[in-house]
Coordinates of C-alpha atoms in Angstrom, one line a residue:
Chain A
M1 CA 0.0 0.0 0.0
D2 CA 1.3 3.4 -0.9
V3 CA 2.0 5.8 2.0
P4 CA 0.9 9.3 0.9
V5 CA 3.8 11.7 0.7
S6 CA 3.5 14.5 3.2
F7 CA 3.3 18.1 1.9
L8 CA 6.7 18.7 3.6
D9 CA 8.3 15.8 1.7
Q10 CA 6.8 17.0 -1.5
L11 CA 8.3 20.5 -0.9
F12 CA 11.7 18.9 -0.3
N13 CA 11.4 16.6 -3.3
E14 CA 10.5 19.5 -5.6
R15 CA 13.4 21.5 -4.0
V16 CA 11.0 24.3 -3.1
L17 CA 12.4 24.0 0.4
H18 CA 15.5 22.3 1.6
D19 CA 15.7 20.1 4.7
T20 CA 18.2 21.2 7.4
G21 CA 17.6 18.3 9.8
V22 CA 15.7 20.6 12.2
D23 CA 11.9 20.8 12.0
G24 CA 10.7 24.3 11.1
L25 CA 14.1 25.5 9.8
Y26 CA 14.3 25.3 6.0
A27 CA 16.4 26.8 3.3
R28 CA 14.2 28.4 0.6
S29 CA 14.6 28.1 -3.2
A30 CA 14.9 31.2 -5.4
L31 CA 11.4 30.3 -6.7
F32 CA 9.9 30.3 -3.2
E33 CA 11.5 33.7 -2.5
D34 CA 10.2 35.1 -5.8
V35 CA 6.6 34.1 -4.9
I36 CA 7.0 35.8 -1.6
S37 CA 8.4 39.0 -3.2
R38 CA 5.6 39.0 -5.7
F39 CA 3.0 38.6 -3.0
E40 CA 4.6 41.4 -1.0
A41 CA 4.4 43.8 -4.0
F42 CA 0.7 42.7 -4.5
A43 CA 0.0 43.3 -0.8
L44 CA 1.6 46.7 -0.9
S45 CA -0.6 47.7 -3.8
F46 CA -3.5 47.7 -1.3
G47 CA -3.7 50.7 0.9
K48 CA -0.5 52.2 -0.4
D49 CA -1.9 55.8 -0.2
E50 CA -2.8 55.3 3.4
I51 CA 0.7 54.3 4.6
S52 CA 2.7 57.0 6.5
E53 CA 5.9 55.1 6.6
S54 CA 7.6 51.8 5.6
M55 CA 10.2 49.8 7.6
V56 CA 12.0 46.5 7.6
F57 CA 13.3 45.0 10.9
P58 CA 16.2 42.7 11.5
P59 CA 15.2 39.3 13.1
G60 CA 16.0 40.5 16.6
M61 CA 14.8 43.3 18.9
P62 CA 16.1 44.9 22.0
M63 CA 15.8 42.7 25.1
P64 CA 14.3 45.6 27.3
D65 CA 11.6 46.2 24.7
F66 CA 10.9 42.4 24.5
E67 CA 10.5 42.4 28.3
T68 CA 8.1 45.3 28.1
S69 CA 6.0 43.5 25.6
G70 CA 4.8 41.0 28.1
Y71 CA 5.6 38.2 25.8
M72 CA 7.2 36.1 28.5
K73 CA 4.0 36.4 30.5
N74 CA 1.8 35.2 27.8
F75 CA 3.9 33.0 25.4
P76 CA 7.1 32.0 27.2
Q77 CA 7.2 28.7 25.4
L78 CA 7.5 30.3 22.0
A79 CA 10.1 33.0 22.7
G80 CA 13.8 32.9 21.8
T81 CA 16.5 34.8 23.5
V82 CA 20.0 35.2 22.0
H83 CA 22.9 34.1 24.2
A84 CA 26.7 34.5 23.7
F85 CA 30.0 33.5 25.2
C86 CA 31.4 36.3 27.3
G87 CA 34.5 34.7 28.8
H88 CA 38.3 34.9 28.3
D89 CA 41.0 32.5 27.1
R90 CA 40.7 30.2 30.1
D91 CA 36.9 29.9 29.9
H92 CA 37.2 29.3 26.2
M93 CA 39.5 26.3 26.9
G94 CA 36.9 24.9 29.3
L95 CA 34.2 25.4 26.7
L96 CA 36.1 23.5 24.0
Q97 CA 36.9 20.6 26.4
C98 CA 33.2 20.5 27.2
M99 CA 32.3 20.3 23.5
A100 CA 35.0 17.7 22.8
A101 CA 33.5 15.5 25.7
G102 CA 30.1 15.8 24.1
E103 CA 28.7 17.6 27.2
D104 CA 26.3 20.6 27.3
W105 CA 28.6 23.5 26.5
T106 CA 25.7 26.0 26.2
K107 CA 25.2 26.4 30.0
G108 CA 27.9 29.1 30.1
Q109 CA 26.3 31.2 27.4
K110 CA 24.9 34.5 28.7
A111 CA 21.9 36.4 27.5
T112 CA 22.7 39.3 25.2
D113 CA 20.8 42.6 24.6
V114 CA 18.9 40.8 21.8
A115 CA 15.7 38.7 21.8
L116 CA 14.4 37.2 18.6
T117 CA 11.4 39.1 17.4
P118 CA 8.2 37.1 18.2
A119 CA 5.8 39.3 16.2
A120 CA 6.7 41.7 13.4
C121 CA 5.1 44.8 15.0
Y122 CA 6.8 44.6 18.4
P123 CA 9.9 46.5 17.4
L124 CA 7.8 49.3 16.0
Y125 CA 6.1 50.5 19.1
P126 CA 9.2 51.7 21.1
I127 CA 10.5 53.5 17.9
L128 CA 7.2 55.4 17.7
A129 CA 7.2 56.1 21.5
R130 CA 10.7 57.5 21.3
R131 CA 9.5 60.1 18.7
G132 CA 7.1 61.7 21.2
M133 CA 3.4 62.3 20.7
L134 CA 1.7 61.0 17.6
P135 CA 0.5 63.5 15.0
E136 CA -3.3 64.1 14.8
G137 CA -3.8 61.4 12.2
G138 CA -1.9 58.8 14.1
A139 CA 0.6 56.5 12.3
Y140 CA 0.0 53.9 9.6
V141 CA 3.1 51.8 9.1
A142 CA 3.9 49.0 6.6
L143 CA 6.6 46.7 7.9
Q144 CA 8.2 43.3 7.5
S145 CA 10.3 41.1 9.8
Y146 CA 11.6 37.7 10.4
C147 CA 10.0 36.2 13.5
F148 CA 11.0 33.3 15.7
R149 CA 8.7 30.8 17.5
H150 CA 10.0 27.8 19.3
E151 CA 7.6 25.2 18.1
P152 CA 9.3 22.6 16.0
S153 CA 6.8 20.9 13.7
K154 CA 6.5 18.7 10.6
D155 CA 3.8 21.0 9.3
P156 CA 5.7 23.2 6.8
A157 CA 3.2 26.0 7.6
R158 CA 4.5 26.1 11.2
M159 CA 8.1 27.2 10.8
Q160 CA 10.4 28.3 13.7
M161 CA 11.7 31.1 11.6
F162 CA 9.4 32.9 9.2
R163 CA 8.5 36.3 7.9
Q164 CA 5.5 38.5 8.6
R165 CA 4.5 41.5 6.6
E166 CA 2.2 43.8 8.5
Y167 CA 0.3 47.0 8.4
V168 CA 0.0 48.7 11.8
R169 CA -2.4 51.4 12.7
V170 CA -1.6 53.5 15.7
G171 CA -4.1 56.2 16.9
S172 CA -7.5 56.4 18.4
A173 CA -9.9 53.5 19.2
K174 CA -12.0 54.6 16.2
Q175 CA -9.1 54.8 13.7
T176 CA -7.7 51.4 14.7
M177 CA -11.0 49.6 14.7
A178 CA -12.0 51.0 11.3
F179 CA -8.5 50.0 10.0
R180 CA -9.1 46.4 11.1
E181 CA -12.5 46.2 9.5
T182 CA -11.1 47.5 6.2
W183 CA -8.4 44.9 6.2
K184 CA -10.7 42.0 7.1
Q185 CA -12.5 42.8 3.8
R186 CA -9.3 43.5 1.9
G187 CA -7.8 40.2 3.1
S188 CA -10.7 38.3 1.7
E189 CA -10.5 40.2 -1.6
M190 CA -6.8 39.4 -1.9
M191 CA -7.5 35.7 -1.4
E192 CA -10.2 35.8 -4.0
L193 CA -7.7 37.3 -6.5
L194 CA -5.2 34.6 -5.6
Q195 CA -8.0 32.0 -6.0
L196 CA -7.3 30.5 -2.6
P197 CA -10.2 28.9 -0.5
H198 CA -10.5 30.9 2.7
E199 CA -12.6 31.9 5.7
V200 CA -12.3 34.5 8.3
E201 CA -12.9 33.5 11.9
V202 CA -12.6 34.7 15.5
A203 CA -9.4 33.4 17.0
N204 CA -7.2 33.4 20.0
D205 CA -3.4 33.5 20.5
P206 CA -1.7 30.4 22.1
F207 CA -1.5 31.7 25.7
F208 CA 0.6 29.6 28.0
G209 CA -0.5 27.3 30.8
R210 CA -3.7 27.2 32.9
A211 CA -4.0 31.0 33.3
G212 CA -3.7 31.2 29.5
K213 CA -7.0 29.4 29.0
I214 CA -8.8 32.3 30.6
M215 CA -6.8 34.8 28.5
A216 CA -7.7 32.9 25.4
S217 CA -11.4 32.8 26.0
G218 CA -11.4 36.5 27.0
Q219 CA -9.7 37.4 23.7
R220 CA -12.4 35.4 21.8
E221 CA -15.2 37.0 23.7
Q222 CA -14.0 40.5 23.0
E223 CA -13.3 39.5 19.4
L224 CA -9.8 41.0 19.6
K225 CA -8.4 38.6 17.0
F226 CA -9.6 37.3 13.7
E227 CA -7.8 34.9 11.4
L228 CA -8.1 34.3 7.7
L229 CA -7.7 30.5 7.3
V230 CA -6.6 28.6 4.2
P231 CA -6.1 24.8 4.0
V232 CA -2.4 24.3 3.6
N233 CA -1.0 21.2 5.3
S234 CA -4.4 19.8 6.2
T235 CA -8.0 20.4 5.0
S236 CA -9.5 19.6 8.4
K237 CA -7.2 22.0 10.2
P238 CA -6.7 25.1 8.0
T239 CA -3.8 27.5 8.5
A240 CA -4.0 31.1 9.6
C241 CA -2.4 33.0 6.7
M242 CA -3.5 36.4 7.8
S243 CA -4.5 37.8 11.2
F244 CA -6.4 41.0 12.1
N245 CA -5.7 42.1 15.6
Y246 CA -6.9 44.9 17.9
H247 CA -4.7 45.4 20.9
M248 CA -6.9 48.2 22.5
D249 CA -4.4 50.5 24.3
N250 CA -2.3 47.7 25.8
F251 CA 0.8 48.5 23.7
G252 CA 0.2 52.2 23.9
Q253 CA 0.3 51.9 27.7
A254 CA 3.2 49.4 27.9
W255 CA 5.5 51.5 25.7
N256 CA 3.9 54.9 26.5
I257 CA 2.8 55.8 23.0
L258 CA 0.6 58.9 23.2
Q259 CA -2.0 60.2 20.9
A260 CA -2.1 63.9 20.1
D261 CA -4.5 64.5 23.0
G262 CA -2.1 62.9 25.4
S263 CA -4.0 59.6 26.0
P264 CA -2.4 56.2 25.4
A265 CA -2.6 55.2 21.7
H266 CA -4.7 52.3 20.5
T267 CA -3.1 49.9 18.1
A268 CA -4.2 47.3 15.5
C269 CA -2.4 45.3 13.0
V270 CA -3.0 43.0 10.0
G271 CA -0.3 40.4 9.6
F272 CA 0.4 38.3 6.5
G273 CA 2.3 35.0 7.1
L274 CA 4.5 35.2 4.0
E275 CA 5.8 31.6 4.1
R276 CA 2.3 30.4 4.7
I277 CA 0.8 32.3 1.8
A278 CA 3.5 31.0 -0.5
L279 CA 2.9 27.5 0.7
A280 CA -0.9 27.9 0.2
L281 CA -0.2 29.0 -3.4
F282 CA 2.0 26.0 -4.1
R283 CA -0.5 23.7 -2.4
H284 CA -3.5 24.8 -4.4
H285 CA -1.9 25.8 -7.7
G286 CA 0.9 23.3 -7.9
F287 CA 4.7 23.4 -7.8
D288 CA 5.2 25.1 -11.2
P289 CA 4.1 28.8 -11.1
D290 CA 4.2 28.9 -14.9
A291 CA 1.2 26.6 -14.8
W292 CA -0.7 28.6 -12.2
P293 CA -4.1 29.9 -13.2
E294 CA -3.8 32.9 -15.6
G295 CA -5.6 35.2 -13.2
V296 CA -3.3 34.4 -10.3
R297 CA -0.2 34.8 -12.5
K298 CA -1.5 38.2 -13.7
V299 CA -2.1 39.4 -10.1
L300 CA 1.4 38.3 -9.0
W301 CA 3.6 38.8 -12.1
G302 CA 1.6 41.5 -13.8
Chain B
M1 CA 32.7 74.6 18.6
D2 CA 30.6 72.3 16.4
V3 CA 30.8 68.7 17.2
P4 CA 30.7 66.8 13.9
V5 CA 27.6 64.6 13.6
S6 CA 28.5 61.0 13.4
F7 CA 27.5 59.0 10.3
L8 CA 25.2 56.9 12.5
D9 CA 23.4 60.0 13.8
Q10 CA 23.1 61.3 10.2
L11 CA 21.5 58.0 9.2
F12 CA 19.0 58.3 12.1
N13 CA 18.3 62.0 11.4
E14 CA 17.6 61.2 7.7
R15 CA 15.5 58.2 8.8
V16 CA 17.5 55.9 6.6
L17 CA 17.9 53.7 9.8
H18 CA 16.0 53.9 13.0
D19 CA 17.6 53.7 16.5
T20 CA 16.3 50.8 18.7
G21 CA 18.5 51.7 21.7
V22 CA 20.8 48.7 21.1
D23 CA 24.0 49.4 19.1
G24 CA 24.1 47.4 15.9
L25 CA 20.4 46.7 15.9
Y26 CA 18.5 49.1 13.6
A27 CA 15.2 49.2 11.7
R28 CA 15.7 49.9 8.0
S29 CA 13.7 52.4 5.9
A30 CA 12.0 51.3 2.7
L31 CA 14.6 53.3 0.8
F32 CA 17.5 51.5 2.4
E33 CA 15.8 48.2 1.6
D34 CA 15.3 49.3 -2.0
V35 CA 19.0 50.1 -2.4
I36 CA 19.8 46.6 -1.1
S37 CA 17.4 44.9 -3.5
R38 CA 18.8 46.8 -6.4
F39 CA 22.3 46.0 -5.4
E40 CA 21.4 42.3 -5.2
A41 CA 19.8 42.3 -8.6
F42 CA 23.0 44.0 -9.9
A43 CA 25.2 41.4 -8.2
L44 CA 23.1 38.6 -9.6
S45 CA 23.7 40.0 -13.1
F46 CA 27.3 38.9 -12.7
G47 CA 28.0 35.3 -13.2
K48 CA 24.4 34.3 -13.6
D49 CA 25.1 31.7 -16.3
E50 CA 27.6 30.0 -13.9
I51 CA 25.2 29.5 -11.0
S52 CA 23.8 25.9 -10.5
E53 CA 21.3 26.9 -7.8
S54 CA 20.0 29.7 -5.7
M55 CA 18.9 29.6 -2.1
V56 CA 17.9 31.9 0.8
F57 CA 18.3 30.9 4.4
P58 CA 16.4 31.9 7.5
P59 CA 18.5 33.7 10.1
G60 CA 19.2 30.5 12.1
M61 CA 20.9 27.2 11.4
P62 CA 20.8 23.8 13.1
M63 CA 22.9 23.7 16.3
P64 CA 24.6 20.4 15.3
D65 CA 25.9 22.0 12.1
F66 CA 26.9 25.1 13.9
E67 CA 29.0 22.9 16.2
T68 CA 30.5 21.1 13.3
S69 CA 31.6 24.4 11.7
G70 CA 34.2 25.0 14.4
Y71 CA 32.9 28.5 14.9
M72 CA 33.0 28.2 18.7
K73 CA 36.7 27.3 18.5
N74 CA 37.6 30.2 16.4
F75 CA 35.1 33.0 17.1
P76 CA 33.2 32.1 20.3
Q77 CA 32.9 35.8 21.2
L78 CA 30.8 36.5 18.1
A79 CA 28.4 33.6 18.1
G80 CA 24.7 33.7 19.2
T81 CA 22.8 30.7 20.3
V82 CA 19.0 30.7 20.7
H83 CA 17.6 29.8 24.1
A84 CA 14.0 29.2 25.2
F85 CA 11.9 28.6 28.2
C86 CA 11.2 24.9 28.6
G87 CA 9.3 24.7 31.9
H88 CA 5.7 24.2 33.1
D89 CA 3.2 26.4 35.0
R90 CA 5.2 26.4 38.2
D91 CA 8.5 27.3 36.6
H92 CA 6.7 30.0 34.7
M93 CA 5.4 31.6 37.9
G94 CA 9.0 31.6 39.2
L95 CA 10.2 33.3 36.0
L96 CA 7.6 36.0 36.2
Q97 CA 8.5 36.7 39.9
C98 CA 12.1 36.9 38.8
M99 CA 11.2 39.4 36.1
A100 CA 9.0 41.5 38.4
A101 CA 11.9 41.7 41.0
G102 CA 14.2 42.9 38.2
E103 CA 16.5 39.9 38.6
D104 CA 18.2 37.9 35.8
W105 CA 15.4 35.7 34.5
T106 CA 17.4 34.5 31.5
K107 CA 19.4 31.9 33.5
G108 CA 16.6 29.4 33.2
Q109 CA 16.5 29.6 29.4
K110 CA 17.7 26.5 27.7
A111 CA 19.6 26.1 24.4
T112 CA 17.3 25.1 21.5
D113 CA 18.3 23.3 18.3
V114 CA 19.0 26.6 16.6
A115 CA 22.1 28.8 16.5
L116 CA 22.1 32.2 14.7
T117 CA 23.9 31.9 11.4
P118 CA 27.3 33.5 11.7
A119 CA 28.3 33.4 8.0
A120 CA 25.8 33.0 5.2
C121 CA 27.4 30.0 3.6
Y122 CA 27.5 27.7 6.7
P123 CA 24.0 26.3 6.3
L124 CA 24.7 25.3 2.7
Y125 CA 27.5 22.8 3.4
P126 CA 25.4 20.2 5.3
I127 CA 22.6 20.5 2.7
L128 CA 25.1 19.7 -0.1
A129 CA 26.7 16.9 2.0
R130 CA 23.2 15.3 2.5
R131 CA 22.7 15.0 -1.3
G132 CA 25.7 12.7 -1.7
M133 CA 28.7 13.0 -4.0
L134 CA 29.0 16.2 -6.0
P135 CA 28.5 16.1 -9.8
E136 CA 31.6 16.3 -12.0
G137 CA 31.4 20.1 -12.3
G138 CA 30.9 20.7 -8.6
A139 CA 28.4 23.2 -7.3
Y140 CA 28.0 27.0 -7.8
V141 CA 25.4 28.4 -5.4
A142 CA 24.1 31.9 -5.0
L143 CA 22.7 32.5 -1.6
Q144 CA 21.6 35.1 1.0
S145 CA 21.1 35.1 4.7
Y146 CA 20.8 37.2 7.7
C147 CA 23.8 36.7 10.0
F148 CA 24.4 37.5 13.6
R149 CA 27.6 38.7 15.3
H150 CA 27.8 39.7 18.9
E151 CA 29.8 42.9 18.6
P152 CA 27.8 45.9 19.6
S153 CA 29.3 49.1 18.0
K154 CA 28.5 52.7 17.1
D155 CA 29.9 52.1 13.7
P156 CA 26.8 51.6 11.5
A157 CA 28.9 49.3 9.2
R158 CA 29.3 46.9 12.1
M159 CA 25.8 45.7 12.8
Q160 CA 24.9 42.8 15.1
M161 CA 22.3 41.6 12.6
F162 CA 23.0 42.0 8.9
R163 CA 22.7 40.3 5.5
Q164 CA 25.3 38.7 3.4
R165 CA 24.8 37.7 -0.2
E166 CA 27.3 35.1 -1.3
Y167 CA 28.4 33.0 -4.2
V168 CA 29.9 29.7 -3.1
R169 CA 31.9 27.4 -5.3
V170 CA 32.3 23.8 -4.2
G171 CA 34.5 21.4 -6.1
S172 CA 38.2 20.9 -6.8
A173 CA 41.1 23.1 -5.6
K174 CA 41.5 24.3 -9.1
Q175 CA 37.8 25.2 -9.6
T176 CA 37.5 27.0 -6.3
M177 CA 40.7 29.0 -6.6
A178 CA 39.8 30.0 -10.2
F179 CA 36.4 31.1 -8.9
R180 CA 38.0 33.3 -6.3
E181 CA 40.3 35.0 -8.7
T182 CA 37.4 35.7 -11.1
W183 CA 35.4 37.3 -8.3
K184 CA 38.3 39.4 -7.0
Q185 CA 38.3 41.0 -10.4
R186 CA 34.5 41.2 -10.7
G187 CA 34.3 42.8 -7.2
S188 CA 36.5 45.6 -8.3
E189 CA 34.5 46.0 -11.6
M190 CA 31.3 46.2 -9.6
M191 CA 32.7 48.9 -7.3
E192 CA 33.9 50.9 -10.4
L193 CA 30.4 50.9 -11.8
L194 CA 29.0 52.0 -8.4
Q195 CA 31.7 54.7 -8.3
L196 CA 32.9 53.7 -4.9
P197 CA 36.6 54.1 -3.9
H198 CA 38.0 50.7 -3.0
E199 CA 41.0 48.5 -2.6
V200 CA 41.5 44.8 -2.3
E201 CA 43.9 43.5 0.4
V202 CA 44.9 40.3 2.1
A203 CA 43.0 40.0 5.4
N204 CA 42.3 37.7 8.3
D205 CA 39.3 36.8 10.3
P206 CA 39.0 38.0 14.0
F207 CA 40.2 34.7 15.6
F208 CA 39.7 34.6 19.4
G209 CA 42.3 34.9 22.1
R210 CA 46.0 34.2 22.2
A211 CA 45.9 31.1 20.0
G212 CA 43.8 33.2 17.5
K213 CA 46.8 35.4 16.7
I214 CA 48.7 32.5 15.3
M215 CA 45.6 31.4 13.3
A216 CA 45.2 35.0 11.9
S217 CA 48.8 35.2 10.8
G218 CA 48.7 31.8 9.2
Q219 CA 45.6 32.8 7.3
R220 CA 47.4 35.9 6.0
E221 CA 50.6 34.0 5.1
Q222 CA 48.6 31.5 3.0
E223 CA 46.5 34.3 1.5
L224 CA 43.3 32.5 2.3
K225 CA 41.2 35.7 2.7
F226 CA 41.0 38.9 0.7
E227 CA 38.8 41.9 1.4
L228 CA 37.5 44.7 -0.7
L229 CA 37.6 47.8 1.4
V230 CA 35.6 51.0 1.1
P231 CA 35.7 54.0 3.4
V232 CA 32.3 54.0 5.1
N233 CA 32.4 55.1 8.7
S234 CA 36.0 56.3 8.6
T235 CA 38.5 57.1 5.9
S236 CA 41.5 55.9 8.0
K237 CA 39.8 52.6 8.7
P238 CA 37.9 51.5 5.6
T239 CA 35.2 48.8 5.8
A240 CA 35.3 45.3 4.3
C241 CA 32.3 45.4 1.9
M242 CA 33.2 42.2 0.1
S243 CA 35.4 39.2 1.0
F244 CA 36.9 36.5 -1.1
N245 CA 37.7 33.4 0.8
Y246 CA 39.3 30.0 0.1
H247 CA 38.7 27.4 2.8
M248 CA 40.8 24.7 1.2
D249 CA 39.1 21.4 2.0
N250 CA 38.3 22.4 5.7
F251 CA 34.5 22.5 5.2
G252 CA 34.6 19.5 2.8
Q253 CA 36.2 17.5 5.5
A254 CA 34.1 18.9 8.4
W255 CA 30.8 18.1 6.7
N256 CA 32.0 15.3 4.5
I257 CA 31.2 16.9 1.2
L258 CA 32.7 14.7 -1.5
Q259 CA 33.9 15.4 -5.0
A260 CA 32.9 13.1 -7.8
D261 CA 36.3 11.3 -7.3
G262 CA 35.5 10.7 -3.6
S263 CA 38.0 13.2 -2.2
P264 CA 36.8 16.0 0.2
A265 CA 35.6 19.0 -1.7
H266 CA 37.3 22.3 -1.6
T267 CA 35.2 25.4 -1.1
A268 CA 35.5 29.1 -1.8
C269 CA 33.1 32.0 -1.3
V270 CA 32.6 35.6 -2.2
G271 CA 30.5 37.5 0.3
F272 CA 28.8 40.9 -0.1
G273 CA 28.0 42.8 3.0
L274 CA 24.6 44.1 1.9
E275 CA 24.1 46.7 4.6
R276 CA 27.7 47.8 4.3
I277 CA 27.4 48.3 0.5
A278 CA 24.2 50.3 1.0
L279 CA 25.9 52.4 3.6
A280 CA 28.9 53.0 1.4
L281 CA 26.5 54.2 -1.4
F282 CA 24.7 56.6 1.0
R283 CA 28.1 57.8 2.4
H284 CA 29.7 58.6 -1.0
H285 CA 26.7 59.6 -3.1
G286 CA 24.4 61.2 -0.4
F287 CA 21.1 60.5 1.3
D288 CA 19.0 61.1 -1.8
P289 CA 19.3 58.3 -4.4
D290 CA 17.5 60.6 -7.0
A291 CA 20.6 62.8 -6.8
W292 CA 23.2 59.9 -7.1
P293 CA 25.5 60.1 -10.2
E294 CA 23.7 59.2 -13.4
G295 CA 26.0 56.2 -14.0
V296 CA 25.3 54.7 -10.6
R297 CA 21.5 55.2 -11.0
K298 CA 21.6 53.5 -14.3
V299 CA 23.5 50.5 -12.9
L300 CA 21.1 50.1 -10.0
W301 CA 17.7 51.2 -11.4
G302 CA 18.3 50.5 -15.1

């Protein structure tokens, strides 16, 4: 009896992705990257007159800002901190002996000032706060970042290192909620144009532990998070390829971002999981973009 | 008396880069990213018929491969390992108490399977090794990756997180050394076209500690590394914007990459420091690319 080949193995066989031996950590082919670039250009064609600024972040953010974000309270299991060797010659000899003996040499590594970015918009907030009060119209930023989440998986749509493109709206409750509604609609329009099956649903973040269950149901009750789901690795458990989030004034308060009237800013973001969207396209339209539906090709390659 | 504004502060003032509060960790503007993309396209127009494959890596690589690379032996001070919280509810409560008390909460973080990539070509070698013996002509790979080096600095050309684009040649001693000679010439041609002052010199890597001094002088004596230097932050200490490296069969042996005749492969790479080249362009041609010399604009924007 034939064992069906997993989507991940198909991606390896087609050399769209390359196995590294660690689940969720893959090299990307030039083709895969081209699909991502094309999707990003497509996404940026929506709402481009509304954007006040565009930024790209490196994969890490300042440790103090990471601490301020509250991520270790809510999602400690997913976070990655960057550690380094900080010793001298003698410590180094000890470290090498430890490695040679096959022992755990990483215990001596010390935390640096850098944490891996868990969500693409986190590095933005302290930058905005540092600039002082927001202008009257608030801020509307397009950004992109590599993110890290410590959740090794055989599902190619659940990578440990992946990119998010986001639009972030910072301003009043009214501005941010209107922004989120607009993008919920635009997200669906984008998926129509890409001819991908999809649905938008209320969702919750994967809060940690027992207390996290209460957080998750509170988030659902208040409809703070919606996800646009597309079947990627599984038809029964579709994958969140976009999310539409309203943070109320949580981040405004945490980082002291002030509206023009001096009150804490509200924030909302729409996030596109770039690897997930590329994988959805390969899954539904095949491994050869030259053979993708004419309409999809036109949207992406013009 | 006027204090001259540092190049880093100029970049912040012009909003080409954005300060995060951590030296060497900066948000990039859309303009900065566009210059990098244009340079990458320009670089890929050289030698494009020679490339056998193109890849892009995430910012991290498998810990076992990182260990195999020998990086902790030679450059332990620069490496970054990724650590995560691996406890349960009770440990989490302890962690949050520790954070609230302003104590060091990072001691409980445990090393994951991921190390930050220190040099863009490292993740390639184990992928090639896994495929079995090289074909007769060897391999010629174009790749790109974010890299991490733990060396906080006020010199914007010395970032902690930055991208390298590389060409890597894997094959015989003859193939790899010829490759490196070709690229030393091409590198200078590219800088001529970009109208950047430059010189190519023998160089060494920043090997650690006392033993490292011997390694460094050995590397120079054998002329294993050349750098193409451009004044970026300082005219007296120009910055390596490209490097041309011959690794002999060190990596072939470490990762067991075999030539078609069964002997360990030799490797060579040419690396472009993408942020450094963008910074060099801003430094020499000004902060407004519309006002860059006609020839440079033509080369980058066509």
